[in-house]
Amino acid sequence: APGGKVYTKGTIYLSNVRMVFVANKPVGAFVAFDLPLLYIHDEKFNQPIFFCNNISGKVDPVVPEDANRALFSTHSFKIIFKEGGCGTFVPLFFNLIRSVRQYHQMSVSAADATPRADRLQVGQPPVDEMMRCA
C-alpha cells in the first residue's frame, strides 16, 4: 500500500550492512524491505506488559544523487517477536548498529578530504574485523 502500513509475517536477514525483511507471502506489491543499518535511527527495544517484545525505529530512504530528497520520506518500522528469538536477535542488532556507526564516524573523520562519499560504502565495516569480534 503506497504510503500505508503493511502487516505481514516473514524472515529477517541481518548483515553488517543491512537488514532485509522478506515476507512469507506477498502483500500486494510488497515482497521485501531493505533497511540499511547506517540509515536506521530512533531504534528502541520495547517490552510491553501485554504484548510481544519488539524493536521499533525509523529508516531514512536511500536517495539517488540526482533525485529530489523531498520526494522521499522516512519510514517507521516495528519488528515483533511472536515466536521468541529476541534474546539472540536484539543484542546482535544493536551491536551491529553501534559498530556500523563507529566505523562510519572513524571513516568520515579520516576521509574529510574525500568529497561526497556514499554513506553505505563508508559505513561498511570489514567483514574480517566483524568476524573477529563476534
Short mmCIF file of C-alpha atoms in Angstrom, two decimals:
data_model
loop_
_atom_site.label_atom_id
_atom_site.label_comp_id
_atom_site.label_asym_id
_atom_site.label_seq_id
_atom_site.Cartn_x
_atom_site.Cartn_y
_atom_site.Cartn_z
CA ALA A 1 0.00 0.00 0.00
CA PRO A 2 1.67 3.26 -1.10
CA GLY A 3 2.22 5.42 1.96
CA GLY A 4 0.31 2.92 4.08
CA LYS A 5 1.13 0.21 6.57
CA VAL A 6 1.92 -3.40 5.82
CA TYR A 7 1.35 -6.14 8.39
CA THR A 8 2.83 -9.50 7.47
CA LYS A 9 4.95 -12.35 8.76
CA GLY A 10 8.33 -13.05 7.28
CA THR A 11 12.04 -13.59 7.75
CA ILE A 12 14.72 -11.06 8.61
CA TYR A 13 18.21 -11.37 7.19
CA LEU A 14 20.83 -9.34 9.05
CA SER A 15 24.28 -8.50 7.68
CA ASN A 16 26.95 -5.98 8.63
CA VAL A 17 25.48 -3.56 6.06
CA ARG A 18 21.71 -4.00 6.09
CA MET A 19 18.68 -5.77 7.43
CA VAL A 20 16.27 -7.23 4.88
CA PHE A 21 12.72 -8.29 5.72
CA VAL A 22 11.26 -10.82 3.26
CA ALA A 23 7.53 -11.51 3.55
CA ASN A 24 6.38 -15.15 3.68
CA LYS A 25 3.60 -14.22 1.24
CA PRO A 26 3.50 -11.03 -0.86
CA VAL A 27 1.04 -8.37 0.30
CA GLY A 28 0.03 -6.67 -2.93
CA ALA A 29 3.28 -5.46 -4.48
CA PHE A 30 5.15 -5.72 -1.15
CA VAL A 31 7.61 -8.62 -1.13
CA ALA A 32 10.63 -7.35 0.83
CA PHE A 33 12.02 -4.27 2.54
CA ASP A 34 15.69 -3.27 2.76
CA LEU A 35 16.86 -1.30 5.82
CA PRO A 36 20.48 -0.09 5.53
CA LEU A 37 21.89 -0.14 9.08
CA LEU A 38 23.54 3.26 8.66
CA TYR A 39 20.18 4.83 7.78
CA ILE A 40 18.31 3.44 10.83
CA HIS A 41 17.67 5.80 13.74
CA ASP A 42 15.43 6.15 16.81
CA GLU A 43 15.68 2.38 17.28
CA LYS A 44 14.31 1.06 20.55
CA PHE A 45 13.73 -2.34 22.14
CA ASN A 46 10.23 -2.46 23.65
CA GLN A 47 8.98 -4.95 26.26
CA PRO A 48 5.28 -4.23 26.71
CA ILE A 49 3.45 -5.96 29.57
CA PHE A 50 0.56 -7.30 27.47
CA PHE A 51 2.14 -7.77 24.04
CA CYS A 52 5.19 -9.30 22.36
CA ASN A 53 8.68 -7.85 22.63
CA ASN A 54 9.54 -5.71 19.62
CA ILE A 55 12.06 -3.37 18.07
CA SER A 56 10.75 -0.13 16.64
CA GLY A 57 12.54 2.61 14.78
CA LYS A 58 12.81 4.69 11.65
CA VAL A 59 14.83 4.30 8.49
CA ASP A 60 15.73 7.01 6.01
CA PRO A 61 15.43 6.21 2.31
CA VAL A 62 18.47 5.79 0.09
CA VAL A 63 18.04 8.77 -2.23
CA PRO A 64 19.77 8.70 -5.62
CA GLU A 65 22.19 11.61 -6.14
CA ASP A 66 20.14 13.15 -8.95
CA ALA A 67 16.80 12.85 -7.10
CA ASN A 68 14.97 15.44 -5.02
CA ARG A 69 15.24 14.46 -1.32
CA ALA A 70 11.79 15.98 -0.66
CA LEU A 71 10.16 13.26 -2.76
CA PHE A 72 11.33 10.54 -0.35
CA SER A 73 10.07 10.03 3.19
CA THR A 74 11.39 8.35 6.31
CA HIS A 75 9.70 5.02 7.13
CA SER A 76 8.78 3.70 10.56
CA PHE A 77 9.19 0.02 11.30
CA LYS A 78 8.36 -2.43 14.05
CA ILE A 79 9.70 -5.96 14.31
CA ILE A 80 7.51 -8.08 16.57
CA PHE A 81 8.92 -11.26 18.10
CA LYS A 82 5.86 -13.53 18.37
CA GLU A 83 7.83 -16.78 18.36
CA GLY A 84 10.79 -15.83 20.55
CA GLY A 85 14.26 -15.19 19.21
CA CYS A 86 14.67 -11.69 20.60
CA GLY A 87 17.34 -12.88 23.07
CA THR A 88 19.61 -13.63 20.11
CA PHE A 89 18.48 -11.02 17.59
CA VAL A 90 18.31 -7.91 19.80
CA PRO A 91 21.93 -7.91 21.08
CA LEU A 92 23.26 -8.75 17.61
CA PHE A 93 21.16 -5.97 16.01
CA PHE A 94 22.21 -3.29 18.49
CA ASN A 95 25.89 -4.35 18.40
CA LEU A 96 25.87 -4.18 14.59
CA ILE A 97 24.20 -0.75 14.63
CA ARG A 98 26.81 0.51 17.12
CA SER A 99 29.71 -0.96 15.11
CA VAL A 100 28.46 0.48 11.81
CA ARG A 101 28.06 3.94 13.38
CA GLN A 102 31.51 3.82 14.99
CA TYR A 103 33.13 2.69 11.76
CA HIS A 104 31.27 5.36 9.79
CA GLN A 105 32.35 8.05 12.27
CA MET A 106 36.01 6.94 12.01
CA SER A 107 35.79 6.80 8.22
CA VAL A 108 34.22 10.24 7.99
CA SER A 109 36.90 11.70 10.26
CA ALA A 110 39.66 10.06 8.22
CA ALA A 111 38.08 10.89 4.87
CA ASP A 112 37.38 14.61 5.33
CA ALA A 113 39.40 15.20 2.17
CA THR A 114 37.20 12.80 0.17
CA PRO A 115 34.16 14.73 -1.10
CA ARG A 116 30.67 13.18 -1.25
CA ALA A 117 31.45 9.67 -0.02
CA ASP A 118 28.46 7.31 -0.24
CA ARG A 119 27.15 6.64 3.30
CA LEU A 120 26.63 2.96 2.52
CA GLN A 121 30.15 2.50 1.17
CA VAL A 122 31.77 4.38 4.06
CA GLY A 123 29.61 2.55 6.61
CA GLN A 124 30.64 -0.97 5.60
CA PRO A 125 32.99 -2.34 8.26
CA PRO A 126 35.38 -5.01 7.03
CA VAL A 127 33.88 -8.49 7.41
CA ASP A 128 37.13 -9.87 8.88
CA GLU A 129 37.01 -7.33 11.70
CA MET A 130 33.34 -8.11 12.39
CA MET A 131 34.04 -11.86 12.49
CA ARG A 132 36.91 -11.41 14.95
CA CYS A 133 34.61 -9.51 17.30
CA ALA A 134 31.73 -12.00 17.03
#
